Coordinates of C-alpha atoms in Angstrom, one line a residue:
M228 CA 82.6 123.7 35.4
I229 CA 82.9 121.2 32.8
R230 CA 85.2 118.6 33.2
Q231 CA 87.7 118.2 30.4
T232 CA 86.7 114.4 30.3
D233 CA 83.2 115.6 29.4
L234 CA 83.9 117.9 26.3
S235 CA 83.0 116.0 23.2
N236 CA 85.2 115.1 20.3
T237 CA 83.1 117.6 18.3
F238 CA 83.9 120.2 20.6
R239 CA 87.6 119.8 21.1
T240 CA 88.7 118.9 17.8
K241 CA 86.2 121.1 15.4
L242 CA 84.1 123.5 17.1
L243 CA 86.8 125.1 19.6
P244 CA 89.4 125.9 16.9
A245 CA 86.6 127.3 14.7
W246 CA 85.6 129.7 17.5
N247 CA 89.3 130.5 18.4
E248 CA 89.4 131.9 15.0
G249 CA 87.3 135.0 16.2
K250 CA 84.9 135.3 13.3
R251 CA 81.8 136.6 13.7
F252 CA 80.0 133.4 12.2
V253 CA 80.4 129.8 13.2
D254 CA 78.6 127.6 10.5
V255 CA 78.3 124.0 12.0
C256 CA 77.1 121.4 9.7
G257 CA 76.5 118.0 11.0
G258 CA 74.9 114.4 10.1
T259 CA 72.8 112.3 12.3
R260 CA 74.0 112.2 15.9
S261 CA 77.3 114.0 15.4
G262 CA 76.6 115.7 18.5
K263 CA 76.7 119.1 17.0
T264 CA 74.0 120.9 19.4
Y265 CA 75.5 119.3 22.5
A266 CA 79.0 120.6 21.5
I267 CA 77.8 124.1 20.9
L268 CA 76.0 124.3 24.0
Q269 CA 79.1 123.3 25.9
L270 CA 81.0 126.0 23.9
L271 CA 78.2 128.7 25.0
I272 CA 78.3 127.6 28.8
L273 CA 82.0 128.0 29.1
V274 CA 81.9 131.2 27.1
V275 CA 79.0 132.7 29.1
A276 CA 80.0 131.7 32.5
N277 CA 83.5 133.4 31.9
D278 CA 82.2 136.8 30.7
K279 CA 83.6 139.7 32.6
I280 CA 80.0 141.6 32.2
A281 CA 76.3 140.4 32.2
T282 CA 75.6 139.5 28.6
I283 CA 72.6 138.5 26.7
N284 CA 73.0 135.3 24.9
S285 CA 70.1 133.7 22.8
V286 CA 69.4 129.9 21.5
C287 CA 66.5 129.7 19.2
A288 CA 64.8 127.1 16.9
E289 CA 61.8 127.0 14.9
T290 CA 59.2 126.1 17.6
M291 CA 59.2 125.8 21.6
P292 CA 58.6 121.8 21.3
Q293 CA 61.7 121.4 19.3
L294 CA 63.6 123.7 21.9
K295 CA 62.4 121.6 24.9
R296 CA 63.2 118.1 23.6
G297 CA 66.4 119.4 22.0
A298 CA 68.6 122.4 23.2
I299 CA 66.9 123.0 26.2
R300 CA 67.4 119.3 27.3
D301 CA 70.9 119.1 26.3
F302 CA 71.6 122.3 28.3
Q303 CA 70.2 121.0 31.3
A304 CA 72.0 117.6 31.1
I305 CA 75.2 119.3 30.4
M306 CA 74.8 121.6 33.7
R307 CA 73.7 118.7 36.0
R308 CA 76.6 116.5 34.8
A309 CA 79.2 119.3 35.4
E310 CA 77.3 120.0 38.8
I311 CA 76.8 123.7 38.2
W312 CA 72.9 123.5 37.7
E313 CA 70.8 125.8 40.3
D314 CA 67.4 125.4 40.1
A315 CA 66.8 129.0 41.7
R316 CA 68.7 130.4 38.5
W317 CA 66.5 128.8 35.9
N318 CA 63.3 130.6 35.2
K319 CA 61.2 128.0 33.6
T320 CA 58.4 130.3 32.5
D321 CA 60.5 132.4 30.1
S322 CA 63.2 129.8 29.5
I323 CA 66.2 131.9 31.0
Y324 CA 69.1 130.7 33.1
T325 CA 71.0 133.3 34.9
F326 CA 74.4 132.8 35.6
A327 CA 76.5 133.6 38.8
N328 CA 78.1 136.8 36.9
G329 CA 74.5 137.9 35.7
A330 CA 74.9 136.7 32.1
I331 CA 71.8 135.0 30.8
L332 CA 71.3 132.2 28.2
E333 CA 67.8 132.5 27.1
F334 CA 66.0 130.0 24.9
F335 CA 63.0 131.2 22.4
S336 CA 61.0 129.8 19.6
L337 CA 61.0 131.7 16.2
D338 CA 57.1 131.2 15.6
S339 CA 56.5 134.7 17.3
D340 CA 57.1 137.9 15.8
G341 CA 57.5 139.5 19.2
K342 CA 60.3 137.2 19.8
V343 CA 62.3 137.8 16.4
H344 CA 61.6 141.6 16.7
G345 CA 62.6 142.1 20.4
L346 CA 65.3 143.2 22.3
A347 CA 69.0 143.0 21.3
R348 CA 71.7 140.3 22.3
D349 CA 75.3 139.9 22.5
R350 CA 75.5 136.3 21.0
L351 CA 73.2 133.9 19.0
F352 CA 72.8 130.4 18.4
V353 CA 70.2 129.2 15.8
D354 CA 69.8 125.5 16.0
E355 CA 68.4 123.5 13.1
A356 CA 68.6 126.4 11.1
Q357 CA 67.7 124.7 7.9
N358 CA 64.1 125.1 8.9
V359 CA 64.2 128.9 9.8
S360 CA 63.7 131.5 6.8
W361 CA 66.2 133.7 5.9
E362 CA 63.8 136.8 6.4
V363 CA 63.5 135.6 10.2
V364 CA 67.4 135.3 10.5
R365 CA 68.1 138.7 8.9
Q366 CA 66.1 140.4 11.7
L367 CA 67.8 138.3 14.4
L368 CA 71.4 139.3 13.0
V369 CA 70.8 143.0 13.1
R370 CA 69.8 142.7 16.8
T371 CA 72.9 140.5 17.7
R372 CA 75.9 142.5 18.6
G373 CA 78.5 139.8 18.7
R374 CA 79.0 136.2 17.3
V375 CA 76.5 134.0 15.8
I376 CA 76.5 130.0 15.5
F377 CA 74.3 128.1 13.1
G378 CA 73.8 124.5 13.6
Y379 CA 71.9 122.4 11.0
N380 CA 71.6 119.2 9.1
P381 CA 72.5 119.2 5.5
T382 CA 69.6 118.2 3.9
R383 CA 69.4 120.6 1.2
E384 CA 71.2 123.9 0.3
F385 CA 69.7 127.0 1.8
W386 CA 70.3 130.3 3.1
V387 CA 73.5 129.6 5.1
H388 CA 75.3 128.6 1.8
T389 CA 74.1 131.7 0.0
E390 CA 74.1 134.3 2.5
I391 CA 76.6 133.3 5.2
Q392 CA 79.2 131.2 4.2
P393 CA 80.7 133.5 1.2
R394 CA 81.2 136.2 4.1
P395 CA 84.9 136.6 5.0
E396 CA 83.9 136.8 8.6
C397 CA 82.5 133.2 8.5
V398 CA 84.1 129.8 9.4
S399 CA 82.5 126.7 8.6
I400 CA 82.9 123.1 10.1
N401 CA 81.5 119.6 9.4
S402 CA 80.8 116.9 11.7
T403 CA 79.4 113.3 11.4
Y404 CA 78.5 110.5 14.0
K405 CA 82.3 109.5 13.9
D406 CA 83.1 112.5 16.2
N407 CA 80.7 111.5 18.8
E408 CA 82.5 109.1 20.8
F409 CA 79.6 109.1 23.2
L410 CA 77.5 106.7 20.9
S411 CA 76.9 103.1 21.8
P412 CA 77.9 100.3 19.2
E413 CA 74.4 99.5 18.5
Q414 CA 73.6 103.5 17.4
V415 CA 76.6 103.0 15.2
R416 CA 75.6 99.9 13.7
E417 CA 71.9 101.3 13.2
I418 CA 73.4 104.6 11.3
E419 CA 75.9 102.4 9.2
A420 CA 72.9 99.8 8.1
N421 CA 71.7 103.0 6.1
R422 CA 74.9 102.9 3.6
K423 CA 72.9 101.7 0.9
D424 CA 70.5 104.3 0.6
A425 CA 72.9 107.0 -1.1
R426 CA 70.7 109.8 -0.3
W427 CA 70.3 109.2 3.2
W428 CA 73.9 108.5 3.7
R429 CA 75.1 111.4 2.1
V430 CA 73.3 113.6 4.4
Y431 CA 73.0 112.0 7.7
G432 CA 76.0 109.8 7.5
E433 CA 78.6 111.9 5.9
G434 CA 77.1 115.3 7.0
L435 CA 77.4 116.4 3.4
V436 CA 74.7 118.8 1.7
G437 CA 71.9 116.7 -0.1
A438 CA 68.8 117.4 -2.1
Y439 CA 66.0 115.7 -0.7
E440 CA 64.0 115.8 -3.9
G441 CA 60.3 114.5 -4.2
V442 CA 59.2 115.1 -0.7
I443 CA 55.8 113.4 -0.3
Y444 CA 53.7 115.4 2.0
D445 CA 52.9 119.3 2.2
F446 CA 51.9 120.4 5.5
E447 CA 51.3 123.2 7.6
Q448 CA 52.3 123.8 11.5
I449 CA 49.7 124.4 14.0
D450 CA 49.8 125.6 17.6
A451 CA 47.4 122.9 18.8
M452 CA 44.6 120.4 17.4
P453 CA 41.0 122.3 16.8
D454 CA 37.9 121.4 18.4
K455 CA 36.5 118.2 17.1
G456 CA 33.3 119.8 15.6
G457 CA 31.9 117.9 12.9
M458 CA 35.2 116.1 12.3
V459 CA 35.8 112.4 12.4
E460 CA 38.2 111.5 15.3
V461 CA 40.5 108.6 14.8
Y462 CA 43.8 107.3 16.2
G463 CA 46.8 105.4 14.4
I464 CA 49.5 103.3 15.9
D465 CA 52.6 102.0 14.2
F466 CA 54.6 99.3 16.4
G467 CA 58.5 99.2 16.8
F468 CA 60.6 98.0 19.2
T469 CA 64.3 97.9 19.2
H470 CA 65.5 100.3 16.5
D471 CA 62.2 101.5 15.1
P472 CA 59.9 103.8 17.4
S473 CA 56.4 102.9 18.3
V474 CA 54.3 105.8 17.1
A475 CA 50.7 106.9 17.9
V476 CA 48.8 109.8 16.0
R477 CA 45.3 111.3 16.8
C478 CA 43.6 112.5 13.7
L479 CA 40.7 114.6 12.9
V480 CA 39.5 114.5 9.5
H481 CA 37.2 116.9 7.6
T482 CA 36.0 115.0 4.6
G483 CA 34.0 118.0 3.3
R484 CA 36.8 120.5 3.3
R485 CA 39.5 117.9 2.6
E486 CA 41.4 118.7 5.9
I487 CA 43.4 116.3 8.1
Y488 CA 44.6 117.5 11.4
A489 CA 47.3 115.2 13.2
E490 CA 49.4 115.1 16.4
Q491 CA 51.8 112.9 17.7
L492 CA 50.9 111.3 21.0
F493 CA 54.2 109.2 21.3
Y494 CA 57.2 108.3 19.2
R495 CA 59.5 106.0 21.0
T496 CA 61.6 102.8 21.1
Q497 CA 61.6 99.9 23.5
M498 CA 57.7 100.4 24.4
L499 CA 56.0 97.2 25.7
N500 CA 52.5 97.0 24.7
T501 CA 51.7 98.1 28.6
D502 CA 53.6 101.0 27.7
I503 CA 51.4 101.9 25.0
V504 CA 48.4 101.5 26.9
A505 CA 49.7 103.7 29.9
E506 CA 50.7 106.5 27.3
L507 CA 47.2 106.3 25.6
K508 CA 45.4 106.6 28.9
A509 CA 48.3 109.5 29.9
N510 CA 47.1 111.4 26.5
G511 CA 43.6 111.2 27.3
V512 CA 42.7 108.7 24.7
P513 CA 39.3 107.3 25.8
P514 CA 38.6 103.5 26.0
S515 CA 35.7 103.9 23.5
A516 CA 38.2 105.6 20.7
T517 CA 38.5 104.2 17.1
I518 CA 42.0 103.0 16.8
V519 CA 43.7 101.5 13.8
A520 CA 46.9 99.7 14.1
D521 CA 49.4 97.8 12.1
S522 CA 47.6 94.6 11.2
A523 CA 51.2 92.9 10.8
E524 CA 51.2 92.7 14.6
P525 CA 47.7 90.9 15.7
K526 CA 48.8 89.7 19.0
S527 CA 49.6 93.4 20.0
I528 CA 46.5 94.7 18.8
E529 CA 44.5 91.6 21.1
E530 CA 46.6 92.6 24.2
I531 CA 45.7 96.5 23.8
R532 CA 42.1 95.3 23.2
R533 CA 42.1 93.4 26.4
R534 CA 43.7 96.2 28.5
G535 CA 40.7 98.4 27.7
Y536 CA 40.8 99.8 24.1
R537 CA 38.0 97.6 22.7
N538 CA 37.6 99.5 19.5
I539 CA 41.2 98.8 18.1
E540 CA 41.3 97.1 14.6
G541 CA 44.1 95.9 12.3
A542 CA 44.6 98.4 9.5
Y543 CA 43.6 98.0 5.9
K544 CA 46.5 98.0 3.6
A545 CA 46.2 98.8 -0.1
T546 CA 47.9 96.7 -2.6
R547 CA 49.7 99.5 -3.6
L548 CA 51.0 102.0 -1.0
A549 CA 51.1 104.8 -3.4
E550 CA 47.5 104.6 -3.8
Q551 CA 46.9 105.2 -0.3
I552 CA 49.4 108.3 -0.4
A553 CA 47.8 110.0 -3.5
H554 CA 44.5 110.0 -1.6
I555 CA 45.8 111.5 1.6
K556 CA 47.7 114.2 -0.7
Q557 CA 44.3 115.3 -1.8
Y558 CA 43.7 116.5 1.5
K559 CA 45.4 119.6 3.3
L560 CA 47.4 118.4 6.0
F561 CA 47.9 120.2 9.4
V562 CA 50.5 119.0 12.2
T563 CA 50.7 120.2 15.6
K564 CA 54.2 122.0 16.4
N565 CA 54.7 119.6 19.5
S566 CA 54.8 116.7 17.2
V567 CA 58.6 117.4 16.8
E568 CA 60.0 113.8 15.6
A569 CA 56.9 113.5 13.3
I570 CA 57.9 116.8 11.6
R571 CA 61.2 115.9 11.2
E572 CA 60.5 112.6 9.7
L573 CA 57.8 114.3 7.5
R574 CA 60.5 116.7 6.0
A575 CA 62.6 113.6 4.7
F576 CA 59.9 111.4 3.8
V577 CA 60.4 110.9 0.0
W578 CA 60.0 108.8 -3.3
A579 CA 62.3 106.2 -3.6
Q580 CA 64.5 106.5 -6.6
D581 CA 66.2 103.6 -8.8
K582 CA 70.0 103.1 -9.3
D583 CA 69.8 105.8 -12.1
G584 CA 68.1 108.4 -9.9
R585 CA 64.4 107.9 -11.6
Q586 CA 61.8 108.4 -9.1
L587 CA 60.0 105.3 -8.3
N588 CA 56.2 105.1 -7.4
E589 CA 57.0 104.0 -3.8
P590 CA 58.2 105.9 -0.6
M591 CA 61.8 105.5 0.5
K592 CA 62.1 102.9 3.4
G593 CA 62.9 103.8 6.7
G594 CA 61.7 107.4 8.6
D595 CA 58.2 106.4 7.8
H596 CA 56.6 105.5 11.3
F597 CA 54.4 108.4 11.6
A598 CA 53.6 108.4 8.0
D599 CA 52.5 104.9 8.5
A600 CA 50.4 105.5 11.6
L601 CA 48.6 108.4 9.9
R602 CA 47.8 106.3 6.8
Y603 CA 46.6 103.6 9.1
A604 CA 44.6 106.0 10.8
V605 CA 42.7 107.6 8.0
F606 CA 42.3 104.4 6.0
G607 CA 40.5 102.6 8.7
T608 CA 40.3 98.7 9.2
T609 CA 40.3 95.6 7.5
T610 CA 36.6 95.3 8.1
G611 CA 34.7 94.4 5.2
N612 CA 35.4 93.9 1.3
R613 CA 38.1 96.7 1.0
G614 CA 38.1 98.3 4.2
K615 CA 36.2 100.6 6.2
Y616 CA 37.8 103.8 5.6
I617 CA 37.5 107.6 6.2
I618 CA 39.2 108.7 2.9
S619 CA 37.8 107.0 -0.2
I620 CA 40.0 104.9 -2.5
A621 CA 36.9 104.0 -4.7

């Protein structure tokens, strides 16, 4: 079973006392890297493994890609670290783990009506609840016999504050990065470097409810990229390394219908140019593909070109960033559900404010890596007078 030394501080000092109150709802609000999802899964494993009967326990989130990169990955890591994972008990097709007592822990996404309106369960954990509608949650609650946990980042006030917290059968806790003793000193320094951004710090640093006003892009999630058809295909790359990720996006642009379809290919730190080339090949990007990358790194662009991607060029950057954003906003933006980090970023990509709270005509710095890669792709290269672009800025 899970060793005491492996139990997180968030679990021991906040989540377990809240659970032991015995109320139906446990509301877990947390800032970035607070370890809330990890702690909740530790709790569920301990509870479910010790059930006297074969219970049904559900972990759900907005999409399956989100679950695979979050809760499922954490669940498997916890079980393996505790040396209690058994491959034979994991149904990979249905994402269900059956414990020795017959109890199951199932993982499913909430983008399918069949799952939402499916069979009843004993316990429920809704991860990143701020991205799920109240109507979907209401359907889940009437099919849950026992206790429910909600985990979320406090980016804004939503239904958990109006529909759940006012109920006497709810206990609420708050966690921050300071509760996560497993963070490295480098991670802590990177989080605390954002103190100067009051809105970011309130939500992600202090784990307090904020109000991300002025979100820049509206977008719709789709299951997969459409067929290319008559659309223009182009790729964008934003370079990073130590703290900022390197990001690549594939875009299909229909200028007639004014539609942009985007898919994140990778979003990762510590990538060398050789890693970027390997990832492009792994994602099926052909050597002839049109790739537009951050023109601030001509050396990286040339190295990628010499490794086979001959049509990579530096991005055209407008004098005013808002000029390009304004033109992108004239298009309907579709983003694939497997673009997990991109979606998270776009939801927090907002206009900056001055010290008096007035909105500025420029986006907030940081958390703009996918947005930059997207912009490079659809605006094209430095070729020509004002740039060779797909979206006109004339």
